Tab-separated table of C-alpha atoms in Angstrom:
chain	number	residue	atom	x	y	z
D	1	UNK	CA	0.000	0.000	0.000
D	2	UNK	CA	1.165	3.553	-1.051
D	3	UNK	CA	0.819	6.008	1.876
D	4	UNK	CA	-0.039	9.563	1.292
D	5	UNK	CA	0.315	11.085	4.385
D	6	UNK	CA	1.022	14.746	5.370
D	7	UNK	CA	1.369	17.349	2.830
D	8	UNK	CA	1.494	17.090	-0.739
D	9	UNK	CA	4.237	18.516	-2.096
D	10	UNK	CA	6.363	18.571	-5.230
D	11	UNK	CA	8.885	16.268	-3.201
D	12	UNK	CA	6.262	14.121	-1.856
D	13	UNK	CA	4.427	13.818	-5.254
D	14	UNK	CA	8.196	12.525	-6.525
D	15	UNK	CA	7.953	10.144	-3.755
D	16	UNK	CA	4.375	9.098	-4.558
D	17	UNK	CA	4.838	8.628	-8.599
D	18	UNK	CA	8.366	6.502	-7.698
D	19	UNK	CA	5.942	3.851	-5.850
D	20	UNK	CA	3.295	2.882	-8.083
D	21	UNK	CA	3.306	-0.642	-9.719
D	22	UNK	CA	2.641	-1.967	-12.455
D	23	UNK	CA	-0.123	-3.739	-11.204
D	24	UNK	CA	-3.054	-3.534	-9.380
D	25	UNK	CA	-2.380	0.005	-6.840
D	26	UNK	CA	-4.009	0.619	-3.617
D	27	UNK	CA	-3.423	3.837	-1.632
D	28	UNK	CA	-4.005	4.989	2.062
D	29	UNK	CA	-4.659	8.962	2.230
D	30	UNK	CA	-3.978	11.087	5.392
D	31	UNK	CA	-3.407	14.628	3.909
D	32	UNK	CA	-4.762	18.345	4.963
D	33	UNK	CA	-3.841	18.956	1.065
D	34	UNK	CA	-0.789	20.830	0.058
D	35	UNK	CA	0.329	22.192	-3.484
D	36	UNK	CA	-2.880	22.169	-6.133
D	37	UNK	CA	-0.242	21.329	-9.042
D	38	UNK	CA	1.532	18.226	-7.174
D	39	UNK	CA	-1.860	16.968	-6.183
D	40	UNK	CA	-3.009	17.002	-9.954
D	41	UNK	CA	-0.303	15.207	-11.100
D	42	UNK	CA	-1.393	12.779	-8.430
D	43	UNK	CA	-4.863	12.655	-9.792
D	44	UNK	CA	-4.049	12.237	-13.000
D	45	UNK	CA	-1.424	9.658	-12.513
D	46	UNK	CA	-3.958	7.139	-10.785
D	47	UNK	CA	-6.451	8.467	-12.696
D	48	UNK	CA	-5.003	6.836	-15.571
D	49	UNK	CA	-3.178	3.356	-14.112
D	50	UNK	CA	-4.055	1.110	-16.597
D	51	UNK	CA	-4.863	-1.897	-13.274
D	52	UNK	CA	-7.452	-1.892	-10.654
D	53	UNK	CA	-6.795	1.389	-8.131
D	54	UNK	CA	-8.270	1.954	-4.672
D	55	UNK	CA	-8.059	4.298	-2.089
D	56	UNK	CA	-8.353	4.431	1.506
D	57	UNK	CA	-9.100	7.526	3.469
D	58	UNK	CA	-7.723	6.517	6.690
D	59	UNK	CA	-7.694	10.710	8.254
D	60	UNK	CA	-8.828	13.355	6.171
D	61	UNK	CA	-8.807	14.048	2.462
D	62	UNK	CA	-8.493	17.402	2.808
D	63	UNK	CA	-7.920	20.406	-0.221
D	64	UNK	CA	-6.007	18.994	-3.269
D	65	UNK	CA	-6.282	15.525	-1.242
D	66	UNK	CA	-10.086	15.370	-1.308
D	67	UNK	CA	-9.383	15.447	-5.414
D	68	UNK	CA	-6.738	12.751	-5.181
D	69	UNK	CA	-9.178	10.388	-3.929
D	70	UNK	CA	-11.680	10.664	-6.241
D	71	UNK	CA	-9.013	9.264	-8.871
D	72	UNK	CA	-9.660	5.559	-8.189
D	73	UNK	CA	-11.712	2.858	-9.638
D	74	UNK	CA	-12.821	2.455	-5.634
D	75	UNK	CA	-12.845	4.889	-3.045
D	76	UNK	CA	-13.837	3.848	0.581
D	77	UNK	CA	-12.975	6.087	3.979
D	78	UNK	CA	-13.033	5.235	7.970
D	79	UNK	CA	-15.514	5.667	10.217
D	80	UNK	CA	-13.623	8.270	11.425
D	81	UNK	CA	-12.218	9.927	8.277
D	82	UNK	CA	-13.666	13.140	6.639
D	83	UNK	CA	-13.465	15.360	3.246
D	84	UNK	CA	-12.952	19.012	3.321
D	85	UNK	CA	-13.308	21.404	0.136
D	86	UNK	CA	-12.764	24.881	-0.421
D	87	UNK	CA	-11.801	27.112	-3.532
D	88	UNK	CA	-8.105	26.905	-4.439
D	89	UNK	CA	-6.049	29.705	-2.226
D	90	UNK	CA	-2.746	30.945	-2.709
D	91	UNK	CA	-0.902	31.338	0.533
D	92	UNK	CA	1.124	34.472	0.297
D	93	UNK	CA	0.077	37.220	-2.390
D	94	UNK	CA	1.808	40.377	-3.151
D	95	UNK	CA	1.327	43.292	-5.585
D	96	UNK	CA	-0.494	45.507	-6.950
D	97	UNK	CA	-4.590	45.749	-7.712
D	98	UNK	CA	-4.008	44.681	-11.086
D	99	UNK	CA	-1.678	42.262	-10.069
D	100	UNK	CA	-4.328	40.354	-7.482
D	101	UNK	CA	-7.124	41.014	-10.458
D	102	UNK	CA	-4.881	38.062	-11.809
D	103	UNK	CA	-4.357	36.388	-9.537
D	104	UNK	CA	-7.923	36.315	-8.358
D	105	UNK	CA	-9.116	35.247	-11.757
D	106	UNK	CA	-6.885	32.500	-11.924
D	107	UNK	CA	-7.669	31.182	-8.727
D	108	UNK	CA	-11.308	30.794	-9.947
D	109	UNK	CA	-10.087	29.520	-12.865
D	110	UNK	CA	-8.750	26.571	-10.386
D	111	UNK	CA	-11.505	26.655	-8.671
D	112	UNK	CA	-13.774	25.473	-11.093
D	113	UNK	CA	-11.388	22.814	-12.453
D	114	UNK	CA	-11.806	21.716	-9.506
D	115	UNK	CA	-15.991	21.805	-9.040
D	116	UNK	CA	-15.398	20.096	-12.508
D	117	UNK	CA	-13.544	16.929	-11.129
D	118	UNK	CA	-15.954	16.917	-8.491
D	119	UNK	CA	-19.242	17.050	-10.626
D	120	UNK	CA	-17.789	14.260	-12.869
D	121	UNK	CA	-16.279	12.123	-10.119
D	122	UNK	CA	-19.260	12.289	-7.606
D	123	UNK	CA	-22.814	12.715	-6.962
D	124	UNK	CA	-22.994	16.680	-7.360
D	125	UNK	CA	-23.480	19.100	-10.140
D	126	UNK	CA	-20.421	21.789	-11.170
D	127	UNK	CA	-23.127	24.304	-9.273
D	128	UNK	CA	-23.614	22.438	-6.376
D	129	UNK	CA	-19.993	21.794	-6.395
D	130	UNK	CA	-18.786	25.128	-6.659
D	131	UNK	CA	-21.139	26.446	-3.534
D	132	UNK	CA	-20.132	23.616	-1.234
D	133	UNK	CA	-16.481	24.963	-1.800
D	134	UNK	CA	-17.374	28.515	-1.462
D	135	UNK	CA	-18.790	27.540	1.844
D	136	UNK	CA	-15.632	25.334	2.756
D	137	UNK	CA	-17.214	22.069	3.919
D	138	UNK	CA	-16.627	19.298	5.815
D	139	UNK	CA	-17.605	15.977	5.265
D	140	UNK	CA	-18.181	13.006	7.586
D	141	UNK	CA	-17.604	9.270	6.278
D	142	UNK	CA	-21.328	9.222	5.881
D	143	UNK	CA	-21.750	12.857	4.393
D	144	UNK	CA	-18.962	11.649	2.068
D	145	UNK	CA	-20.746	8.507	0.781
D	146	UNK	CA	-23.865	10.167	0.410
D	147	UNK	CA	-22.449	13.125	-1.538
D	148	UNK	CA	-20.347	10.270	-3.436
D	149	UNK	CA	-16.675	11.165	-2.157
D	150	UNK	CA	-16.702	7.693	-1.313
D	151	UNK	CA	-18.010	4.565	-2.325
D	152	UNK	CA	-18.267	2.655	1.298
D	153	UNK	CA	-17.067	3.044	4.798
D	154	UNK	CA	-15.037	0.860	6.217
């Protein structure tokens, strides 16, 4: 089993795409999230294992990791684990107004890349989606089976 634990990060995405088999992958998640580009490349890599993927939430799939774990063939999360989603942030800004005028629009750019993985990877529409992360939610293991962030809990 792969572990994906504590931030993502370019380094631990290196670590992460060094591990995966050529077979059959299964993955244990444990992440507050990290770095929106690492995490895609995450996504994208299961995403498109040719073998059978699953993924365990074992913590919390939070940020970029709540997308990771919508990447497998199966999806199931603890008792005890949880989702959170939000819009995509960037930690420190600087500049002027024209400058965060970018950078705003390209955060919602993100942002509904992301409300677009979620609409075609679960139960909710891009709109429903997108106001769930404007509100920054948290999921239970039930809330996430029910909204189809999961497939069973374990």
């Amino acid at each position: 089993m792969i572990l994906l634990h504590g931030e993502i990060t370019e380094a631990s995405t290196k670590t992460f795409l060094n591990q995966i088999p050529d077979g059959p992958m299964s993955i244990s998640i444990d992440s507050p999230g990290g770095d929106l580009f690492a995490g895609l490349k995450i996504y994208n890599t299961i995403l498109n294992h040719p073998h059978d993927t699953s993924i365990v939430v074992d913590g919390v799939a939070g940020s970029v990791a709540s997308v990771i774990a919508l990447a497998a063939d199966k999806t199931t999360i603890s008792k005890t684990g949880s989702f959170m989603i939000h819009n995509a942030l960037v930690p420190q800004t600087g500049g002027n107004h024209h400058d965060l005028k970018k950078v705003a629009n390209t955060l919602e750019q993100y942002s509904n890349i992301i409300a677009g993985v979620y609409a075609d990877r679960t139960k909710l529409s891009h709109d429903e989606a997108v106001e769930l992360m404007n509100n920054e939610q948290t999921f239970t293991a039930e809330d996430a089976v029910s909204l189809g962030f999961a497939n069973e809990i374990i």
